[in-house]
Coordinates of C-alpha atoms in Angstrom, one line a residue:
X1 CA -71.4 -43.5 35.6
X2 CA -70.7 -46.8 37.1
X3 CA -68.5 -49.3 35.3
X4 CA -71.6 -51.4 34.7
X5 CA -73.6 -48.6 33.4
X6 CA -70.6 -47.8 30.5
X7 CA -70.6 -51.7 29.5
X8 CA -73.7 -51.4 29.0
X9 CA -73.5 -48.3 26.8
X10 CA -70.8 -49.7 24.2
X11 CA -72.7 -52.9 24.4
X12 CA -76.0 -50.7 22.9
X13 CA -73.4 -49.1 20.9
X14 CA -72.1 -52.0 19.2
X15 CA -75.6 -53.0 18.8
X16 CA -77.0 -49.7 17.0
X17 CA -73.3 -49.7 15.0
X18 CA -74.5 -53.6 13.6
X19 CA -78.0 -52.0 12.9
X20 CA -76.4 -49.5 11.0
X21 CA -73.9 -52.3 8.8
X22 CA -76.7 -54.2 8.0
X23 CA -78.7 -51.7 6.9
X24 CA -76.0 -50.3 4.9
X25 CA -75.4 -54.0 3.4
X26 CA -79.1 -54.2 2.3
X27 CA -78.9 -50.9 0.8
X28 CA -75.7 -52.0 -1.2
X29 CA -77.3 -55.5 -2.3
X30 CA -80.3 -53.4 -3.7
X31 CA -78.7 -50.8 -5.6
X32 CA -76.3 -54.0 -6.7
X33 CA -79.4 -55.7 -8.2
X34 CA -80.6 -52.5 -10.2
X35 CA -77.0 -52.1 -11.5
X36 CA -76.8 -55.6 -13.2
X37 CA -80.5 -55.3 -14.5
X38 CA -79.3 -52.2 -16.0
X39 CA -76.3 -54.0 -17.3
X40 CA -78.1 -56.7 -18.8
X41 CA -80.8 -54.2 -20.6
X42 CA -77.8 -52.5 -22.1
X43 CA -76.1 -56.0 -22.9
X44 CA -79.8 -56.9 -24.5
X45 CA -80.3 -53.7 -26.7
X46 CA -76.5 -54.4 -27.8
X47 CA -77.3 -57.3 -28.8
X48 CA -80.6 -56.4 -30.8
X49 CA -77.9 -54.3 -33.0
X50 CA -77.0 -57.3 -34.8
X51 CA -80.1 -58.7 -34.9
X52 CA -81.8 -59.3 -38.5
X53 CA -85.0 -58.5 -39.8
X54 CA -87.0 -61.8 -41.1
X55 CA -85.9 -63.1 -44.4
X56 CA -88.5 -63.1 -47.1
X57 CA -89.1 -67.1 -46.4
X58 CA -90.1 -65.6 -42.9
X59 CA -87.1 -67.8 -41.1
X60 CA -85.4 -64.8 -38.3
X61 CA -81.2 -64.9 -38.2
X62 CA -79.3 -63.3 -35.8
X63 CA -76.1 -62.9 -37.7
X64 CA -72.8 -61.9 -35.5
X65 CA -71.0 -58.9 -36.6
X66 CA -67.5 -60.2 -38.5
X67 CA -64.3 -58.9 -38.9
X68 CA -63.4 -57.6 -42.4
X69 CA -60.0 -59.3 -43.6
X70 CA -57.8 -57.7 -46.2
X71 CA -54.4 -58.0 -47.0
X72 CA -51.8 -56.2 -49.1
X73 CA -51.3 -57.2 -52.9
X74 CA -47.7 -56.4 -53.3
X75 CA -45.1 -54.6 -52.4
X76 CA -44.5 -51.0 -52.7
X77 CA -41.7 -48.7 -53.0
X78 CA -41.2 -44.8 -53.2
X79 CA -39.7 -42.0 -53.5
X80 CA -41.1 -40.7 -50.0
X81 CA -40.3 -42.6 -46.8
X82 CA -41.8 -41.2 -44.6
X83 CA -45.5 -38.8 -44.1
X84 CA -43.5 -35.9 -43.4
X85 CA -43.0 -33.8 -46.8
X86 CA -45.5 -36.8 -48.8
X87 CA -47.7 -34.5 -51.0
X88 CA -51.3 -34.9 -49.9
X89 CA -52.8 -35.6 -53.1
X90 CA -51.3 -37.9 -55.7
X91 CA -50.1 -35.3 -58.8
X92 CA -49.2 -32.4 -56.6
X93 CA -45.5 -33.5 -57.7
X94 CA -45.6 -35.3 -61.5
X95 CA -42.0 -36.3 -61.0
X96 CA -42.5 -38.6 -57.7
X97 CA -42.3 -42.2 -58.7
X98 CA -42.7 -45.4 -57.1
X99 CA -43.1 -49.2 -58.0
X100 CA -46.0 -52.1 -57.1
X101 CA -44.3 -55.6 -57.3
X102 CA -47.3 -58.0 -56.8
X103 CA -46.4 -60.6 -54.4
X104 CA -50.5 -62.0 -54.1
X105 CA -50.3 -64.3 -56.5
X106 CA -48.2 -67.5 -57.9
X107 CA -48.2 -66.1 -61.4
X108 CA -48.2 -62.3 -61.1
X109 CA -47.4 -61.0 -64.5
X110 CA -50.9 -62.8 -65.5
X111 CA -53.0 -60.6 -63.4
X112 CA -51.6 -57.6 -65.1
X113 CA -52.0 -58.7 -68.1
X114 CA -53.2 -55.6 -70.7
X115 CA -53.3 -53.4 -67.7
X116 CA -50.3 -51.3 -70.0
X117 CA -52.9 -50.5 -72.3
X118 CA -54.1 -47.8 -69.9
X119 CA -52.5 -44.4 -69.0
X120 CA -53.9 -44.2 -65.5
X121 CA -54.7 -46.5 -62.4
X122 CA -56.8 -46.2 -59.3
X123 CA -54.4 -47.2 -56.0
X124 CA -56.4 -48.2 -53.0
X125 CA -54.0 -48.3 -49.7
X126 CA -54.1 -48.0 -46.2
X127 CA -52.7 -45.5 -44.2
X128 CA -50.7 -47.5 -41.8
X129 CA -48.4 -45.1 -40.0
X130 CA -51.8 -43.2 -38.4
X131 CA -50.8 -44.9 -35.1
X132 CA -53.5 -45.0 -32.4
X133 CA -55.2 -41.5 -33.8
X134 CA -58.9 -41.7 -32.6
X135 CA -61.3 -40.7 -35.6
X136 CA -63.2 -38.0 -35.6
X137 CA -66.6 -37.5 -36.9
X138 CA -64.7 -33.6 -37.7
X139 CA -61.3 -32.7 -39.2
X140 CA -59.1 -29.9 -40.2
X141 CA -58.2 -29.8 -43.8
X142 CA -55.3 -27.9 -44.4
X143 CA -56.8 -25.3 -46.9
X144 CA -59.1 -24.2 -44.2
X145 CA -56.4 -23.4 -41.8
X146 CA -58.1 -25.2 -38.4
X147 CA -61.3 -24.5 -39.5
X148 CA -63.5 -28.2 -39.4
X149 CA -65.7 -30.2 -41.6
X150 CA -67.1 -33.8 -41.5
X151 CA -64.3 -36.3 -42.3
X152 CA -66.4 -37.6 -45.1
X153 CA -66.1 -34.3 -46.9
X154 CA -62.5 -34.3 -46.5
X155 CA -59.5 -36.5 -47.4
X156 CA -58.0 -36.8 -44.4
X157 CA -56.4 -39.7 -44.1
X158 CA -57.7 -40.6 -40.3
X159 CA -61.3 -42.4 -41.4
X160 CA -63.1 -45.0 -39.5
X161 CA -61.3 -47.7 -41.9
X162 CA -58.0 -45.7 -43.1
X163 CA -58.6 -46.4 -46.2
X164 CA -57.1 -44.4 -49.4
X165 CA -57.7 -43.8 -53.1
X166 CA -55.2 -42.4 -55.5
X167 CA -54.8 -41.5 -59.0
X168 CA -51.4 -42.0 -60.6
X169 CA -49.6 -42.1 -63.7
X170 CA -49.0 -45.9 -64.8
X171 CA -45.2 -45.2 -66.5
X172 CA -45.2 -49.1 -67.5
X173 CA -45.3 -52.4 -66.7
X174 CA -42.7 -55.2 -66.3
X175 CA -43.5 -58.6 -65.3
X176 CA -45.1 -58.6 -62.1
X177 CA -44.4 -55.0 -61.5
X178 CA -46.2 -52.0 -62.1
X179 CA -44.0 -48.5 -62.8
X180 CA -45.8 -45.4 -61.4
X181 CA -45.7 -41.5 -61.1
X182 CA -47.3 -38.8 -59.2
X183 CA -47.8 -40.5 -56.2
X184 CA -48.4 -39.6 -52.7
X185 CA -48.0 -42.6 -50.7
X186 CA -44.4 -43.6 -48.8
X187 CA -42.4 -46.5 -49.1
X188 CA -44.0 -49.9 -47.6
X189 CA -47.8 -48.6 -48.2
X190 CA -50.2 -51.5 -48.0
X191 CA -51.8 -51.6 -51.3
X192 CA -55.3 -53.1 -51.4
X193 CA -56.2 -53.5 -54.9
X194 CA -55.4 -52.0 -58.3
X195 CA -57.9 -50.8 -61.0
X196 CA -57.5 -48.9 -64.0
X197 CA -59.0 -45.7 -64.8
X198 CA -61.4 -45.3 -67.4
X199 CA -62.7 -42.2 -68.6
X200 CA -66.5 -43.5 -69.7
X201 CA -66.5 -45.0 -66.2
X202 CA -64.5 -42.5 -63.8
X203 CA -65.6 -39.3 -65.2
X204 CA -69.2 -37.8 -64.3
X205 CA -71.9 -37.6 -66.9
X206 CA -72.6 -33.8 -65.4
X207 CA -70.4 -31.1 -64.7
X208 CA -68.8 -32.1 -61.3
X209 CA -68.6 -29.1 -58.6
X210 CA -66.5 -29.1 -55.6
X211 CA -67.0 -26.9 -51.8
X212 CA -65.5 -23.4 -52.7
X213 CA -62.7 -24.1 -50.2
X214 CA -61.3 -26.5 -52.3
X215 CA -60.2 -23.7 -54.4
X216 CA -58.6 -22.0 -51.5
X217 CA -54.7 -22.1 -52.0
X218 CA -52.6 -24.4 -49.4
X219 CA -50.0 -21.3 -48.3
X220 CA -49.4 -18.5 -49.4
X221 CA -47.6 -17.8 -53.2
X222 CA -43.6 -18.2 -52.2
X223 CA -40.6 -17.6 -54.1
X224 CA -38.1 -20.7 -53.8
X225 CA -34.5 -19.9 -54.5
X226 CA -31.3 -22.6 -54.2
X227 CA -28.2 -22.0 -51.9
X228 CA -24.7 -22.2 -53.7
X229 CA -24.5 -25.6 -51.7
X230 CA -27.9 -27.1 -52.3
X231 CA -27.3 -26.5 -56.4
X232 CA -23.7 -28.0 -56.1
X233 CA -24.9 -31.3 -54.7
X234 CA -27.4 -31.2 -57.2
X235 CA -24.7 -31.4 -59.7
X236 CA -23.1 -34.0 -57.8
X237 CA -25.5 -36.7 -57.3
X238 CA -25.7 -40.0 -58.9
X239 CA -29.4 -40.1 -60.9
X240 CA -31.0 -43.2 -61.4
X241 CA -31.2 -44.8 -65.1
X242 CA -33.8 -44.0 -67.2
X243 CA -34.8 -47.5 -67.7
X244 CA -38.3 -48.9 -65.8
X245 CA -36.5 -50.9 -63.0
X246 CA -37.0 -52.5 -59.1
X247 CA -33.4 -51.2 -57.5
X248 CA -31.9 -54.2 -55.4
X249 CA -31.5 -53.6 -51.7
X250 CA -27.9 -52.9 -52.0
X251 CA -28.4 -50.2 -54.5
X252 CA -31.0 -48.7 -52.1
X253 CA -28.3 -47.9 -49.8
X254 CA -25.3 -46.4 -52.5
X255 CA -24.3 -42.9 -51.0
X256 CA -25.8 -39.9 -53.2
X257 CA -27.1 -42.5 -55.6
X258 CA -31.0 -41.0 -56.5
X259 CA -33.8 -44.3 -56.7
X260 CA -36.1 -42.7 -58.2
X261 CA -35.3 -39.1 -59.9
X262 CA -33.0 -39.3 -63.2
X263 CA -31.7 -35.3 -63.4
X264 CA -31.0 -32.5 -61.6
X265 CA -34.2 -30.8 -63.1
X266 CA -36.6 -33.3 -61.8
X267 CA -35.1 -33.5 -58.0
X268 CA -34.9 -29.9 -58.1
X269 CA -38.6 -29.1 -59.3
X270 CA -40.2 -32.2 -57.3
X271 CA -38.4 -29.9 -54.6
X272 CA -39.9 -26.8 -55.5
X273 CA -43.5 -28.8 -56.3
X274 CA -43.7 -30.0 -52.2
X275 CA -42.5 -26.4 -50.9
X276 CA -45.7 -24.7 -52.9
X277 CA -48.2 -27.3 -51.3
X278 CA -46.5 -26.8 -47.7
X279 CA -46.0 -29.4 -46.3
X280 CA -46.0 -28.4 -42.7
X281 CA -48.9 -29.3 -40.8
X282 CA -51.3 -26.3 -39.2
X283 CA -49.6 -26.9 -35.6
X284 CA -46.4 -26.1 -37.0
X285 CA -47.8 -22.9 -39.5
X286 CA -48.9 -21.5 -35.7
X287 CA -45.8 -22.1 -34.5
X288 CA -44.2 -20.3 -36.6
X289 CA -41.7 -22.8 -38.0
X290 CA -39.1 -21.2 -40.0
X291 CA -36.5 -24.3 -40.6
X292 CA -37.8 -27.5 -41.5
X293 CA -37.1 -30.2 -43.7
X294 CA -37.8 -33.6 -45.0
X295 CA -36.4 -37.3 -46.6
X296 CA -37.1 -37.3 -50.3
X297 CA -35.8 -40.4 -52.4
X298 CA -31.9 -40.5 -50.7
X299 CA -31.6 -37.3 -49.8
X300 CA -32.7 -34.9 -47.0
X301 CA -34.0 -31.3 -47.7
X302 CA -33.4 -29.1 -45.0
X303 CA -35.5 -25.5 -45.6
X304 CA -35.6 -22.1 -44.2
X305 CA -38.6 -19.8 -44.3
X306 CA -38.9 -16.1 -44.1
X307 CA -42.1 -14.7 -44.9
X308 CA -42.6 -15.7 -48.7
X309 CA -39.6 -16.5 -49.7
X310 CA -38.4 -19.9 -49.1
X311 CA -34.4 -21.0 -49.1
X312 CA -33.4 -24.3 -49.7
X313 CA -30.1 -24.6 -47.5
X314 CA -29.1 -28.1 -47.9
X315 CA -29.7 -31.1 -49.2
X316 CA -27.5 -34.5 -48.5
X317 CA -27.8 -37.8 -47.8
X318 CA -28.0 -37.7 -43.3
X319 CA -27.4 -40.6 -41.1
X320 CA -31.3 -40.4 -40.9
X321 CA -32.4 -41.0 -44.2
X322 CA -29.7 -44.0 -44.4
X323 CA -31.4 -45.5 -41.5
X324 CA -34.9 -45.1 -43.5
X325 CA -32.9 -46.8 -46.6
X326 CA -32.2 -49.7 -44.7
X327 CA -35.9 -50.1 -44.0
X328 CA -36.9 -49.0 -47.6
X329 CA -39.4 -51.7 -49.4
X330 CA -39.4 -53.8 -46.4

């Protein structure tokens, strides 16, 4: 082939390779085109979501979804401080106290006025320390061992709003501050509102009935015994008073002084009270955990399992948990 001849090949070549771009380019600016109708059909049946039906005058709104605002009432302090070894259900443990000072208002001993005539309240929190869990249209209650239902037939506390609900013992009230028992929330819970319960109101006019597995017991029946060491710093601890009060931040943080539980009795069977409901979670049940423990009021548990029978091996007050005290109520 002559030198002419090949110029004029990668000439046609270059020609045929420029037919080829521009057909490729016109191919790209169609599909393009039927991508961003698509997009604005989606955009436009989005839209329609929001979009309201005609009021009764006949006048059409198209009203823009809004964010819900809510804020806490008050602070709250407890006996748990953190979700690790928190009951799941408020009065799993009668002994576990905390206190609601309501911070919402200018005057807050007027918006608790006469709520000491009732035994009982309705708390309604949020549970703040889920982190960036995903909900899930199905959970795992505990009881049914990995075994899933729909979250709104649970109380699992990951829900599209993380909102909670509990039942506890209102122990008294002092001027802007509520006094409370069997809870099952940790230290710092936002608390959204407070209402008290009223039997005409809060108890069903029929015979309520539950799913069977409710029945179903968390773990297995366990024995609990002491160590020697776990009962002697039992003995030595400092209890809190008997007396309805909010502890200052620098009696948070006395060494082996209790905030919350006034004997030896009531630490020791709020103890015993957590162990039977397991606190474990079902990853940890699989994996066989056999030592665990948890932070209740100023002390740490530390436990060892073997089969049923459970040993409490120590309890003191760890740098951990005095880290967590400098944080408690805050």
């Amino acid at each position: 082939m002559s030198q002419t001849d090949a110029l004029n090949q990668i000439k046609q070549d270059a020609l045929d390779l420029k037919s080829s771009l521009n057909s490729l380019k016109e191919n790209f600016l169609e599909l393009s085109s039927e991508f961003y109708e698509s997009l604005n059909e989606a955009r436009s049946l989005l839209s329609n979501q929001n979009f309201q039906p005609p009021t009764v005058d006949g006048k059409e709104e198209c009203q823009q979804k809004k964010d819900i605002s809510v804020k806490s009432i008050g602070i709250f302090r407890s006996c748990f401080l953190t979700k690790n070894g928190t009951p799941r259900q408020p009065g799993i443990c009668p002994y576990a106290r905390g206190s609601l000072t309501i911070t919402c208002f200018n005057n807050p001993e007027h918006s608790l006025d006469g709520l000491s005539k009732f035994s009982h309240v309705w708390l309604l929190f949020l549970f703040h320390e889920n982190g960036d869990y995903i909900p899930r249209s199905k959970v795992s209650p505990p009881r049914l061992n990995g075994e899933k239902v729909g979250v709104f037939a649970s109380r699992s506390p990951h829900r599209p709003n993380n909102v909670g609900m509990s039942l506890v013992k209102l122990e008294g009230v002092s001027g802007g501050t509520l006094f409370l028992s069997g809870v099952d929330l940790i230290d710092g819970t936002p608390i959204l509102d407070v209402k008290p319960y009223i039997t005409v109101y809060d108890t069903p006019s029929s015979t309520p009935s539950a799913a069977p597995w409710i029945a179903y017991p968390p773990t297995k029946p366990l024995t609990i015994s002491f160590s020697d060491n776990a009962l002697s710093v039992l003995a030595q601890l400092k209890y809190a008073s008997g007396e309805n009060i909010v502890l200052s931040k620098r009696s948070l943080r006395k060494k082996n002084c209790l905030r919350f539980f006034r004997s030896q009795e009531e630490l020791k069977q709020s103890i015993s009270d957590i162990i039977l409901a397991d606190p474990r979670s079902i990853f940890r049940k699989k994996q066989g955990d056999t030592t665990f423990s948890f932070p209740i009021d100023s002390v740490d548990v530390t436990v060892k399992v073997e089969g049923v029978f459970v040993t409490v091996v120590d309890i003191g007050q760890t740098e951990y948990v005095r880290g967590l005290l400098k944080r408690a109520g805050s």
